[in-house]
mmCIF file of C-alpha atoms in Angstrom:
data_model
loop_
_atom_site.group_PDB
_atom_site.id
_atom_site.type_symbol
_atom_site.label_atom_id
_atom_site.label_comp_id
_atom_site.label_asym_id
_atom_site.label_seq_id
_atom_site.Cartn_x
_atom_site.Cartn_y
_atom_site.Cartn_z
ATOM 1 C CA UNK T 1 11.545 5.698 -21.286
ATOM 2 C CA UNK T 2 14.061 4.239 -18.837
ATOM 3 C CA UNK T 3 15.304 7.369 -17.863
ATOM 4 C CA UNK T 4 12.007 9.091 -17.572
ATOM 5 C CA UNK T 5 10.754 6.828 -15.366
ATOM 6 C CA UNK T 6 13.769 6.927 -13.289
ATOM 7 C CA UNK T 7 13.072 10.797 -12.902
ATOM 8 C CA UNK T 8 9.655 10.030 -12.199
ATOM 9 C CA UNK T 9 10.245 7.769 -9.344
ATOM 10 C CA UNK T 10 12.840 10.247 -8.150
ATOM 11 C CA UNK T 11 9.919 12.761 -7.926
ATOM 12 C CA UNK T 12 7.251 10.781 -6.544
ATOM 13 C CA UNK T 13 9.612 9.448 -3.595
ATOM 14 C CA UNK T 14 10.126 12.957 -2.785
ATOM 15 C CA UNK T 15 6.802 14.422 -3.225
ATOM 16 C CA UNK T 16 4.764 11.565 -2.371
ATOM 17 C CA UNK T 17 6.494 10.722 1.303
ATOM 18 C CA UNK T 18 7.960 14.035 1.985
ATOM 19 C CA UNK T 19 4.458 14.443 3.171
ATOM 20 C CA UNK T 20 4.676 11.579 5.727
ATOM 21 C CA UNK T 21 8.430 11.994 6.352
ATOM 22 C CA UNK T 22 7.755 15.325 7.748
ATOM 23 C CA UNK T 23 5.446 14.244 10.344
ATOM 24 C CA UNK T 24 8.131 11.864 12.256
ATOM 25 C CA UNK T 25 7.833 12.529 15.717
ATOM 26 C CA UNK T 26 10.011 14.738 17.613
ATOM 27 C CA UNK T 27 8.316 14.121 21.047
ATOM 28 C CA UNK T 28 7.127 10.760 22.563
ATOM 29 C CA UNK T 29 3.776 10.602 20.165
ATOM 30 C CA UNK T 30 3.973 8.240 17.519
ATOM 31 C CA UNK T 31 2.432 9.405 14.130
ATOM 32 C CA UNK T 32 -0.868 8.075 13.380
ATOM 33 C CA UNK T 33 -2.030 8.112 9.881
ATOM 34 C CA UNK T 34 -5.732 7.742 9.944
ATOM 35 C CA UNK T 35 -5.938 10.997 12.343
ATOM 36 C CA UNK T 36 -3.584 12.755 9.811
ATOM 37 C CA UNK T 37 -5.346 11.095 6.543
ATOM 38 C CA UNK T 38 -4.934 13.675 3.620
ATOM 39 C CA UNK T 39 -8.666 15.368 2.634
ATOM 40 C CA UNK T 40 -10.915 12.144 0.674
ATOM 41 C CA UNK T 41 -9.592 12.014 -2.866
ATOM 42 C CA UNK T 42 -12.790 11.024 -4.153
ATOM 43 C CA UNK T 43 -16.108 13.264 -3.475
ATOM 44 C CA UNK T 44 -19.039 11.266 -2.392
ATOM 45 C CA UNK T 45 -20.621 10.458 -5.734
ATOM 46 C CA UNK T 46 -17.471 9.016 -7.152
ATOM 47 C CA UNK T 47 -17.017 6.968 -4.082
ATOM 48 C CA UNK T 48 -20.846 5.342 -4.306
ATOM 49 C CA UNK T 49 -19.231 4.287 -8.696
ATOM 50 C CA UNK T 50 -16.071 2.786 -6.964
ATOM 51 C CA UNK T 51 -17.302 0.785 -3.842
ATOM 52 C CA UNK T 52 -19.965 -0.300 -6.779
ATOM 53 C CA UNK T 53 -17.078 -0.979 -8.829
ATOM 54 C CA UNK T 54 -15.274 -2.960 -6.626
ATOM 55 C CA UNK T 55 -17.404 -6.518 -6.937
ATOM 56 C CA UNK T 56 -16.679 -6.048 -10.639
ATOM 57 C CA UNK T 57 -12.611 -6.789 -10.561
ATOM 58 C CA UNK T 58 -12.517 -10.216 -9.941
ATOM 59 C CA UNK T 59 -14.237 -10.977 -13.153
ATOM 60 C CA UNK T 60 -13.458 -7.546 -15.721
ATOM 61 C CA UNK T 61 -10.510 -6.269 -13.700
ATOM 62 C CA UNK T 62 -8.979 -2.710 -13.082
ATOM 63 C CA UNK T 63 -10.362 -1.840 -16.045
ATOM 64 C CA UNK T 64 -12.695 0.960 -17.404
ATOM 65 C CA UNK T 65 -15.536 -1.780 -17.627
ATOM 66 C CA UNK T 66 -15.609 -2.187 -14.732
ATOM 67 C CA UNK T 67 -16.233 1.199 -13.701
ATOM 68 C CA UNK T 68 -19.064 1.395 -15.806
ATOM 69 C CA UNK T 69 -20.548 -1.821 -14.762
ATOM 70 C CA UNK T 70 -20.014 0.328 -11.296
ATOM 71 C CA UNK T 71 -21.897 3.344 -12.623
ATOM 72 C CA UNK T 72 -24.642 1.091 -14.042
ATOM 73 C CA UNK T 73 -24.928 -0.421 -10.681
ATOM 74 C CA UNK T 74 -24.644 3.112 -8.550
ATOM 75 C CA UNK T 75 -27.205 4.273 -11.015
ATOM 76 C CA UNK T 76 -25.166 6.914 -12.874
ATOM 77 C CA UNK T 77 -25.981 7.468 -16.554
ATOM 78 C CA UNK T 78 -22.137 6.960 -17.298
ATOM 79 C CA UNK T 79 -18.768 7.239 -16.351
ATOM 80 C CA UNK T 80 -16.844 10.325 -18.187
ATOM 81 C CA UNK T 81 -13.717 10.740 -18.402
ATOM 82 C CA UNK T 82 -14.259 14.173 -16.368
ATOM 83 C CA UNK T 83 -15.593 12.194 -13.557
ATOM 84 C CA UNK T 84 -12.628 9.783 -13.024
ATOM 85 C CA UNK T 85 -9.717 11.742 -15.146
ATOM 86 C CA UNK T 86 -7.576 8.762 -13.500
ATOM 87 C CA UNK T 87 -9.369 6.101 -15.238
ATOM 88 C CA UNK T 88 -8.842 2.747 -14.265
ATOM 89 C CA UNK T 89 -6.095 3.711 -12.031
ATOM 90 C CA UNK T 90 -8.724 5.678 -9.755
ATOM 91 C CA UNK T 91 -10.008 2.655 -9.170
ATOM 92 C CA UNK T 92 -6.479 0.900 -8.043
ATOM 93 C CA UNK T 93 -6.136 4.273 -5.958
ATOM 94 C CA UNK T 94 -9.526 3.702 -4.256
ATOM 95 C CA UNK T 95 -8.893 -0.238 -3.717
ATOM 96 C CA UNK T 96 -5.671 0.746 -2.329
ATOM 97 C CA UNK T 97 -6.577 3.235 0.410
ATOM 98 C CA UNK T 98 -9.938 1.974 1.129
ATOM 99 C CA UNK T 99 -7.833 -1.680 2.115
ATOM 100 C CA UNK T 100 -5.376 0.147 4.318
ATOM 101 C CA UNK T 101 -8.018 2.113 6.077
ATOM 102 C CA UNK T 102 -10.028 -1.077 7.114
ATOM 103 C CA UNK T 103 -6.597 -2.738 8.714
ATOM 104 C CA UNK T 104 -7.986 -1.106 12.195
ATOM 105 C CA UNK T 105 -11.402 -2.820 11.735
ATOM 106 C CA UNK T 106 -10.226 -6.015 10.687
ATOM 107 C CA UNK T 107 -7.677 -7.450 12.699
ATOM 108 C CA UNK T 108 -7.819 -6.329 16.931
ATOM 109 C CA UNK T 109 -4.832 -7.847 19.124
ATOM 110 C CA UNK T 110 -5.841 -8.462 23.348
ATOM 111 C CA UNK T 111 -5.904 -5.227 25.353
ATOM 112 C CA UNK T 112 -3.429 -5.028 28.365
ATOM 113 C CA UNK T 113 -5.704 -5.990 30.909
ATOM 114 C CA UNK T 114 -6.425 -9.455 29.134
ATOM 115 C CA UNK T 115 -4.879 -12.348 30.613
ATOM 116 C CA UNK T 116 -2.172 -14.578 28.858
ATOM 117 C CA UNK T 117 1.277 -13.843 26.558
ATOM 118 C CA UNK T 118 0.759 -10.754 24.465
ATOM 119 C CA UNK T 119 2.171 -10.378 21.113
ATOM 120 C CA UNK T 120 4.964 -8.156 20.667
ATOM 121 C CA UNK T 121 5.547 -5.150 18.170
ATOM 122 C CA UNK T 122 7.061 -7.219 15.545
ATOM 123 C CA UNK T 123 4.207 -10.201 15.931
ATOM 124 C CA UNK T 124 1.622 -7.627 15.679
ATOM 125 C CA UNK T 125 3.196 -5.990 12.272
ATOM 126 C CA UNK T 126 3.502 -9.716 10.900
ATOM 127 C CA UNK T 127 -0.174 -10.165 11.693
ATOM 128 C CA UNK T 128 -1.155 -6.396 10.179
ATOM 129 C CA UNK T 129 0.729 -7.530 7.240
ATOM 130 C CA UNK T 130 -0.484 -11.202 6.037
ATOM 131 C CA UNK T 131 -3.933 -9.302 7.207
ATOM 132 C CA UNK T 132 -3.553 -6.747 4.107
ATOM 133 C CA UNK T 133 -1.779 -9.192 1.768
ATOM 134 C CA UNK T 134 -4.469 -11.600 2.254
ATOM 135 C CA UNK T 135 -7.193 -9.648 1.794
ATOM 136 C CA UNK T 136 -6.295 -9.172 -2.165
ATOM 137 C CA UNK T 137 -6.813 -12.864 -2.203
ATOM 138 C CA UNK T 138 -10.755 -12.251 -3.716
ATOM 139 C CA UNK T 139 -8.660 -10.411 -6.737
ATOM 140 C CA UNK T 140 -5.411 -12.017 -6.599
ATOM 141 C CA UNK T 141 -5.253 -12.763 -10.481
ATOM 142 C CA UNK T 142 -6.550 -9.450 -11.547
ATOM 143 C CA UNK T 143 -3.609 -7.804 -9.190
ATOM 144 C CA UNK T 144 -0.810 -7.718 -12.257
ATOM 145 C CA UNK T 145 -3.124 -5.716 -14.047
ATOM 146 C CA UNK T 146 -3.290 -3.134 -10.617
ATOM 147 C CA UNK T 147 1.145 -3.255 -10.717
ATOM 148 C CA UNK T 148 0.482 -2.382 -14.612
ATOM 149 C CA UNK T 149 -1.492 0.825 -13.461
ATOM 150 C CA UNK T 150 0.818 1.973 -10.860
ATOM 151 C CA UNK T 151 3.500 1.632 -12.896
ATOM 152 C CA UNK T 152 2.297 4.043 -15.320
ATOM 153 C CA UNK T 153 5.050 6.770 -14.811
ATOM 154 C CA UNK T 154 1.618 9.328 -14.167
ATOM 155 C CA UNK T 155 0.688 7.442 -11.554
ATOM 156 C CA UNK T 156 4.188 6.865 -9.751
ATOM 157 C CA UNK T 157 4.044 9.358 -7.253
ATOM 158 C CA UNK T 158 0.467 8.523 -5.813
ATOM 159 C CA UNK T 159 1.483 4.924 -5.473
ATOM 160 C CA UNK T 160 4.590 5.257 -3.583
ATOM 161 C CA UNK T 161 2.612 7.803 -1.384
ATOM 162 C CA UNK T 162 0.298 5.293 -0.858
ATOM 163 C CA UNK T 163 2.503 2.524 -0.168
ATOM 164 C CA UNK T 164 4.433 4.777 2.414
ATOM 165 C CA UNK T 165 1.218 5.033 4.299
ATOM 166 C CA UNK T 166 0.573 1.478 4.243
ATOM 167 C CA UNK T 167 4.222 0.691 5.872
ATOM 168 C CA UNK T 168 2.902 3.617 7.962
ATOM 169 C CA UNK T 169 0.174 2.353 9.286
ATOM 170 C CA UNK T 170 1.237 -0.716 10.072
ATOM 171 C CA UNK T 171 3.580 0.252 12.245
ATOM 172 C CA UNK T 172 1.516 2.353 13.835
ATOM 173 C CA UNK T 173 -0.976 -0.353 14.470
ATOM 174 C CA UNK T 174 1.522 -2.489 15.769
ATOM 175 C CA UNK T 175 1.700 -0.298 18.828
ATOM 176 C CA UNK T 176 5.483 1.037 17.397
ATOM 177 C CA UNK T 177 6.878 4.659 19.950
ATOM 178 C CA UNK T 178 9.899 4.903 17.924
ATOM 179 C CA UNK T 179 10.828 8.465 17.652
ATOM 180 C CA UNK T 180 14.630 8.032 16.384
ATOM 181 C CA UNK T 181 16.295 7.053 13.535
ATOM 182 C CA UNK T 182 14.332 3.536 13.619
ATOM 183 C CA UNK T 183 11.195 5.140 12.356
ATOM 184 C CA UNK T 184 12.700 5.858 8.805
ATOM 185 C CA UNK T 185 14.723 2.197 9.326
ATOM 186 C CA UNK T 186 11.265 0.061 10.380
ATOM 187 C CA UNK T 187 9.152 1.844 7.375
ATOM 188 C CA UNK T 188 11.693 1.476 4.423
ATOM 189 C CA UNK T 189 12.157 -1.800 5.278
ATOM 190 C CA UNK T 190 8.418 -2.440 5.396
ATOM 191 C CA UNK T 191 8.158 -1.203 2.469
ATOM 192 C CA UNK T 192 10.081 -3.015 0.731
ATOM 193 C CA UNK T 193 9.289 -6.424 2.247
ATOM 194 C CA UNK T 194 5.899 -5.469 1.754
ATOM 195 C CA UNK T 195 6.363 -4.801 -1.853
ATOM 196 C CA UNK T 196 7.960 -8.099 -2.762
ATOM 197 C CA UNK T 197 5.532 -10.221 -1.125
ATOM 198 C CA UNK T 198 2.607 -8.570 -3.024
ATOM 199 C CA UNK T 199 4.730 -9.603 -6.221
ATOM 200 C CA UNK T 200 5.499 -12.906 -5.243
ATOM 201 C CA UNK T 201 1.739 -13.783 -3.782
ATOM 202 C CA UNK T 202 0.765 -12.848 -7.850
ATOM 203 C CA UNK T 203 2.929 -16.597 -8.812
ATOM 204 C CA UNK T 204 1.856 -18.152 -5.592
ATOM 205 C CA UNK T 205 -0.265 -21.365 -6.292
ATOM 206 C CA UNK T 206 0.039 -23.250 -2.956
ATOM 207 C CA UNK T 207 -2.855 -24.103 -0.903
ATOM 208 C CA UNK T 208 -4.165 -20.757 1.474
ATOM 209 C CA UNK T 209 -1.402 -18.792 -0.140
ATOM 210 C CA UNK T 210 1.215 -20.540 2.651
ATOM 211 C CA UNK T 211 4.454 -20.133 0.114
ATOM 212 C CA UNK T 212 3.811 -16.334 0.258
ATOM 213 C CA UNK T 213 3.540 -16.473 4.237
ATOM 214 C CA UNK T 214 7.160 -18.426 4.044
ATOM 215 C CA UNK T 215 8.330 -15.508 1.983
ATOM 216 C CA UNK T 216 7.659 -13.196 3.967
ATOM 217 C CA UNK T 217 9.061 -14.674 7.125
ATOM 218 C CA UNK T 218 11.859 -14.893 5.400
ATOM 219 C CA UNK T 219 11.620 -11.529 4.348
ATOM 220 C CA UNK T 220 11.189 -10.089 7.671
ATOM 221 C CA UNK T 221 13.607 -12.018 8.723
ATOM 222 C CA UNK T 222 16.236 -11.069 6.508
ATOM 223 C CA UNK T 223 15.494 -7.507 7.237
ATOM 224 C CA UNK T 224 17.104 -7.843 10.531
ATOM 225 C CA UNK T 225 20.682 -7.317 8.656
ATOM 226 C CA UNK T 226 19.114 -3.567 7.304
ATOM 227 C CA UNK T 227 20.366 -2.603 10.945
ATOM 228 C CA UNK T 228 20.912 1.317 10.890
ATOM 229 C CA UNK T 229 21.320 1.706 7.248
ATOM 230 C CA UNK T 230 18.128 3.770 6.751
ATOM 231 C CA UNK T 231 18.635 6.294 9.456
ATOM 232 C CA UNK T 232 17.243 9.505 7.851
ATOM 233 C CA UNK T 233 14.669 11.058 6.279
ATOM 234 C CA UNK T 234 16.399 11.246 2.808
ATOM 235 C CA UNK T 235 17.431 7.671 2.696
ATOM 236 C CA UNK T 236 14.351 6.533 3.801
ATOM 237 C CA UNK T 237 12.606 8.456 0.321
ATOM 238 C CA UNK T 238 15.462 6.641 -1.512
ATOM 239 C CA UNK T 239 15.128 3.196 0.244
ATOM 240 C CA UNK T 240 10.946 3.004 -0.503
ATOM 241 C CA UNK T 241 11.554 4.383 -3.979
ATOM 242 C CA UNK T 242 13.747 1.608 -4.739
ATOM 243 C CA UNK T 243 11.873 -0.862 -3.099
ATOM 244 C CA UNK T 244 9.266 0.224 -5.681
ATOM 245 C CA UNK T 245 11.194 0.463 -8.283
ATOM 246 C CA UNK T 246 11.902 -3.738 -8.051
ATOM 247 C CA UNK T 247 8.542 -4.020 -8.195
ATOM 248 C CA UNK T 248 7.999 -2.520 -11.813
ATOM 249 C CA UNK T 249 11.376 -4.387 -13.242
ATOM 250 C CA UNK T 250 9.502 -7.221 -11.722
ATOM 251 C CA UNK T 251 6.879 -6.682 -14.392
ATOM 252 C CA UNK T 252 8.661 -6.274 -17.054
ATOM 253 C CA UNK T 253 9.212 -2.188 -16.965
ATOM 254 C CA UNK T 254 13.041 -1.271 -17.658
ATOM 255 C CA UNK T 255 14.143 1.723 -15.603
#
Protein backbone atom coordinates (compact mmCIF):
# COMPACT_ATOMS: atom_id res chain seq x y z
CA UNK A 1 0.00 0.00 0.00
CA UNK A 2 2.91 2.28 0.88
CA UNK A 3 4.15 2.38 -2.40
CA UNK A 4 0.86 2.82 -4.10
CA UNK A 5 0.05 5.61 -2.34
CA UNK A 6 3.33 7.13 -2.91
CA UNK A 7 2.53 6.82 -6.76
CA UNK A 8 -0.70 8.18 -6.12
CA UNK A 9 0.40 11.32 -4.52
CA UNK A 10 3.04 11.56 -7.22
CA UNK A 11 0.07 11.71 -9.69
CA UNK A 12 -2.27 13.87 -8.01
CA UNK A 13 0.56 16.62 -7.36
CA UNK A 14 1.04 16.61 -10.96
CA UNK A 15 -2.38 16.39 -12.26
CA UNK A 16 -4.14 18.12 -9.63
CA UNK A 17 -1.84 21.58 -9.59
CA UNK A 18 -0.44 21.33 -12.99
CA UNK A 19 -3.74 22.93 -13.60
CA UNK A 20 -3.02 25.96 -11.34
CA UNK A 21 0.76 25.90 -11.92
CA UNK A 22 0.16 26.66 -15.46
CA UNK A 23 -1.69 29.75 -14.92
CA UNK A 24 1.35 31.67 -13.03
CA UNK A 25 1.55 34.93 -14.40
CA UNK A 26 3.88 35.97 -16.98
CA UNK A 27 2.75 39.68 -17.08
CA UNK A 28 1.95 42.02 -14.10
CA UNK A 29 -1.71 40.25 -13.40
CA UNK A 30 -1.81 38.15 -10.54
CA UNK A 31 -3.89 34.87 -10.95
CA UNK A 32 -7.20 34.93 -9.45
CA UNK A 33 -8.87 31.72 -8.74
CA UNK A 34 -12.50 32.43 -8.35
CA UNK A 35 -12.49 34.11 -12.03
CA UNK A 36 -10.62 30.94 -13.25
CA UNK A 37 -12.78 28.40 -10.92
CA UNK A 38 -12.92 24.98 -12.83
CA UNK A 39 -16.83 24.26 -14.24
CA UNK A 40 -19.20 23.37 -10.65
CA UNK A 41 -18.41 19.77 -9.79
CA UNK A 42 -21.72 19.23 -8.52
CA UNK A 43 -25.00 19.94 -10.81
CA UNK A 44 -27.64 21.85 -9.05
CA UNK A 45 -29.67 19.03 -7.54
CA UNK A 46 -26.70 17.47 -5.87
CA UNK A 47 -25.71 20.79 -4.52
CA UNK A 48 -29.45 21.50 -2.84
CA UNK A 49 -28.47 17.22 -0.90
CA UNK A 50 -25.02 18.71 0.16
CA UNK A 51 -25.68 22.33 1.48
CA UNK A 52 -28.71 20.13 3.19
CA UNK A 53 -26.13 17.84 4.25
CA UNK A 54 -23.93 20.10 5.70
CA UNK A 55 -25.93 20.86 9.27
CA UNK A 56 -25.78 17.07 9.58
CA UNK A 57 -21.72 16.67 10.24
CA UNK A 58 -21.38 17.96 13.46
CA UNK A 59 -23.53 15.28 14.90
CA UNK A 60 -23.29 11.97 12.07
CA UNK A 61 -20.13 13.20 10.36
CA UNK A 62 -18.69 12.83 6.74
CA UNK A 63 -20.53 10.00 6.53
CA UNK A 64 -23.16 8.48 4.10
CA UNK A 65 -25.88 9.27 6.86
CA UNK A 66 -25.50 12.16 6.65
CA UNK A 67 -26.11 12.55 3.13
CA UNK A 68 -29.23 10.92 3.41
CA UNK A 69 -30.40 12.82 6.36
CA UNK A 70 -29.45 15.64 3.52
CA UNK A 71 -31.64 14.03 0.87
CA UNK A 72 -34.47 13.55 3.41
CA UNK A 73 -34.18 17.15 4.18
CA UNK A 74 -33.74 18.44 0.28
CA UNK A 75 -36.69 16.22 -0.31
CA UNK A 76 -35.07 13.56 -2.53
CA UNK A 77 -36.44 10.02 -2.29
CA UNK A 78 -32.73 8.81 -1.68
CA UNK A 79 -29.28 9.15 -2.19
CA UNK A 80 -27.79 6.44 -4.84
CA UNK A 81 -24.75 5.66 -5.24
CA UNK A 82 -25.13 7.01 -9.02
CA UNK A 83 -25.94 10.34 -7.66
CA UNK A 84 -22.83 10.89 -5.45
CA UNK A 85 -20.35 7.98 -6.95
CA UNK A 86 -17.86 9.85 -4.41
CA UNK A 87 -19.78 9.00 -1.42
CA UNK A 88 -18.97 10.55 1.65
CA UNK A 89 -15.96 12.08 0.21
CA UNK A 90 -18.30 14.28 -2.16
CA UNK A 91 -19.35 15.67 0.68
CA UNK A 92 -15.62 16.57 2.12
CA UNK A 93 -15.12 17.84 -1.62
CA UNK A 94 -18.19 20.13 -1.38
CA UNK A 95 -17.31 21.36 2.35
CA UNK A 96 -13.97 22.00 1.06
CA UNK A 97 -14.56 24.28 -1.93
CA UNK A 98 -17.72 25.75 -0.81
CA UNK A 99 -15.33 27.13 2.53
CA UNK A 100 -12.66 28.50 0.25
CA UNK A 101 -15.09 30.21 -2.01
CA UNK A 102 -16.78 32.18 0.92
CA UNK A 103 -13.08 33.53 2.16
CA UNK A 104 -14.01 36.78 -0.14
CA UNK A 105 -17.38 37.21 1.67
CA UNK A 106 -16.23 36.67 5.00
CA UNK A 107 -13.35 38.52 5.95
CA UNK A 108 -12.91 42.40 3.97
CA UNK A 109 -9.57 44.37 4.96
CA UNK A 110 -9.91 48.73 4.68
CA UNK A 111 -9.81 50.02 1.10
CA UNK A 112 -6.93 52.50 0.24
CA UNK A 113 -8.75 55.51 0.68
CA UNK A 114 -9.58 54.62 4.45
CA UNK A 115 -7.70 56.40 6.95
CA UNK A 116 -5.19 54.75 9.46
CA UNK A 117 -2.16 51.84 9.19
CA UNK A 118 -3.12 49.26 6.61
CA UNK A 119 -2.24 45.73 6.93
CA UNK A 120 0.36 44.41 4.82
CA UNK A 121 0.43 41.28 2.40
CA UNK A 122 1.62 38.94 4.95
CA UNK A 123 -1.01 40.37 7.82
CA UNK A 124 -3.71 39.99 5.39
CA UNK A 125 -2.74 36.12 4.48
CA UNK A 126 -2.48 35.52 8.41
CA UNK A 127 -5.97 36.94 8.73
CA UNK A 128 -7.33 34.86 5.37
CA UNK A 129 -5.86 31.96 7.07
CA UNK A 130 -7.07 31.74 10.93
CA UNK A 131 -10.39 33.01 8.87
CA UNK A 132 -10.59 29.43 7.02
CA UNK A 133 -9.08 27.40 9.88
CA UNK A 134 -11.56 28.78 12.16
CA UNK A 135 -14.40 28.36 10.38
CA UNK A 136 -14.13 24.30 10.73
CA UNK A 137 -14.48 25.10 14.36
CA UNK A 138 -18.63 24.12 14.12
CA UNK A 139 -17.09 20.50 12.93
CA UNK A 140 -13.79 20.46 14.44
CA UNK A 141 -14.18 16.84 15.98
CA UNK A 142 -15.76 15.33 12.98
CA UNK A 143 -12.58 16.81 10.84
CA UNK A 144 -10.27 13.39 11.37
CA UNK A 145 -12.91 11.61 9.81
CA UNK A 146 -12.68 14.42 6.57
CA UNK A 147 -8.31 13.66 6.66
CA UNK A 148 -9.58 9.82 6.63
CA UNK A 149 -11.50 10.58 3.27
CA UNK A 150 -8.88 12.50 1.58
CA UNK A 151 -6.52 10.19 2.31
CA UNK A 152 -8.17 7.54 0.47
CA UNK A 153 -5.50 7.04 -2.33
CA UNK A 154 -8.91 7.67 -4.93
CA UNK A 155 -9.35 10.73 -3.62
CA UNK A 156 -5.60 12.05 -3.48
CA UNK A 157 -5.48 13.97 -6.44
CA UNK A 158 -8.76 16.09 -5.88
CA UNK A 159 -7.55 17.00 -2.44
CA UNK A 160 -4.21 18.27 -3.20
CA UNK A 161 -5.95 20.18 -6.13
CA UNK A 162 -8.05 21.56 -3.76
CA UNK A 163 -5.65 22.46 -1.22
CA UNK A 164 -3.45 24.19 -3.99
CA UNK A 165 -6.36 26.46 -4.60
CA UNK A 166 -6.85 27.23 -1.10
CA UNK A 167 -2.97 28.41 -0.72
CA UNK A 168 -4.09 30.03 -4.00
CA UNK A 169 -6.53 31.99 -3.01
CA UNK A 170 -5.23 33.22 -0.19
CA UNK A 171 -2.64 34.75 -1.62
CA UNK A 172 -4.53 36.18 -3.98
CA UNK A 173 -6.78 37.73 -1.44
CA UNK A 174 -4.02 39.04 0.35
CA UNK A 175 -3.49 41.52 -2.44
CA UNK A 176 -0.02 39.28 -3.49
CA UNK A 177 1.58 40.78 -7.58
CA UNK A 178 4.25 38.31 -7.43
CA UNK A 179 4.97 37.17 -10.87
CA UNK A 180 8.56 35.44 -10.22
CA UNK A 181 9.82 32.63 -8.69
CA UNK A 182 8.05 33.74 -5.24
CA UNK A 183 4.69 32.68 -6.51
CA UNK A 184 5.62 28.87 -6.48
CA UNK A 185 7.85 29.81 -3.04
CA UNK A 186 4.69 31.80 -1.13
CA UNK A 187 2.07 28.86 -2.22
CA UNK A 188 4.16 25.69 -1.27
CA UNK A 189 4.89 27.12 1.75
CA UNK A 190 1.24 27.94 2.40
CA UNK A 191 0.49 24.90 1.80
CA UNK A 192 2.21 23.29 3.92
CA UNK A 193 1.81 25.58 6.94
CA UNK A 194 -1.66 25.43 6.15
CA UNK A 195 -1.76 21.74 6.25
CA UNK A 196 -0.18 21.29 9.64
CA UNK A 197 -2.24 23.68 11.40
CA UNK A 198 -5.48 21.96 10.22
CA UNK A 199 -3.82 18.76 11.88
CA UNK A 200 -2.77 20.26 14.89
CA UNK A 201 -6.23 22.44 15.49
CA UNK A 202 -7.84 18.46 15.44
CA UNK A 203 -5.68 17.97 19.28
CA UNK A 204 -6.19 21.57 20.14
CA UNK A 205 -8.25 21.88 23.45
CA UNK A 206 -7.37 25.44 24.59
CA UNK A 207 -9.89 28.05 25.03
CA UNK A 208 -10.97 29.86 21.27
CA UNK A 209 -8.57 27.47 19.66
CA UNK A 210 -5.49 30.12 20.75
CA UNK A 211 -2.69 27.09 20.85
CA UNK A 212 -3.47 26.54 17.11
CA UNK A 213 -3.14 30.46 16.41
CA UNK A 214 0.50 30.11 18.32
CA UNK A 215 1.22 27.34 15.89
CA UNK A 216 0.75 28.89 13.22
CA UNK A 217 2.67 32.03 13.99
CA UNK A 218 5.19 29.97 14.53
CA UNK A 219 4.65 28.30 11.46
CA UNK A 220 4.65 31.28 9.36
CA UNK A 221 7.28 32.32 11.00
CA UNK A 222 9.51 29.58 10.51
CA UNK A 223 8.73 29.66 6.88
CA UNK A 224 10.82 32.67 6.50
CA UNK A 225 14.06 30.19 6.34
CA UNK A 226 12.14 28.36 2.97
CA UNK A 227 13.88 31.49 1.25
CA UNK A 228 14.24 30.54 -2.58
CA UNK A 229 14.08 26.88 -2.20
CA UNK A 230 10.76 26.47 -4.07
CA UNK A 231 11.56 28.49 -7.12
CA UNK A 232 9.80 26.49 -9.90
CA UNK A 233 6.96 25.05 -11.06
CA UNK A 234 8.14 21.39 -10.54
CA UNK A 235 9.30 21.86 -7.03
CA UNK A 236 6.47 23.64 -6.11
CA UNK A 237 4.15 20.15 -7.24
CA UNK A 238 6.77 18.31 -5.12
CA UNK A 239 6.86 20.76 -2.11
CA UNK A 240 2.62 20.73 -1.72
CA UNK A 241 2.64 16.99 -2.35
CA UNK A 242 4.82 16.49 0.50
CA UNK A 243 3.32 18.87 2.59
CA UNK A 244 0.31 16.56 2.10
CA UNK A 245 1.82 13.69 2.39
CA UNK A 246 2.74 14.67 6.44
CA UNK A 247 -0.59 15.11 6.79
CA UNK A 248 -1.73 11.39 6.09
CA UNK A 249 1.47 9.87 8.17
CA UNK A 250 -0.03 12.21 10.65
CA UNK A 251 -3.04 9.93 10.71
CA UNK A 252 -1.70 7.00 10.85
CA UNK A 253 -1.32 6.16 6.83
CA UNK A 254 2.32 4.71 6.03
CA UNK A 255 3.59 5.91 2.66
Amino acid sequence: MASHLSRQLRIGSHRGIAQLSRRRPTDQRSYHSYEHEPPPPFDPTQETILAASIPHIREHGFTDFSLSMGARDAGALDVTTNLFPGGAFDLVRYYLVTQRLSLKDRIQFPAASDAGKKPGVGAKVRSLTVERLMANQPIIGRWQEAIALMAQPKNIPTSIAELARLSDEIWFLAGDTSVDGSWYTKRAALSAIYSSTEVFMTQDKSPGFAATEEFLDRRLQDSRAIGGAVSNVGTWLSFTGHAFTNVLRSKGVRI
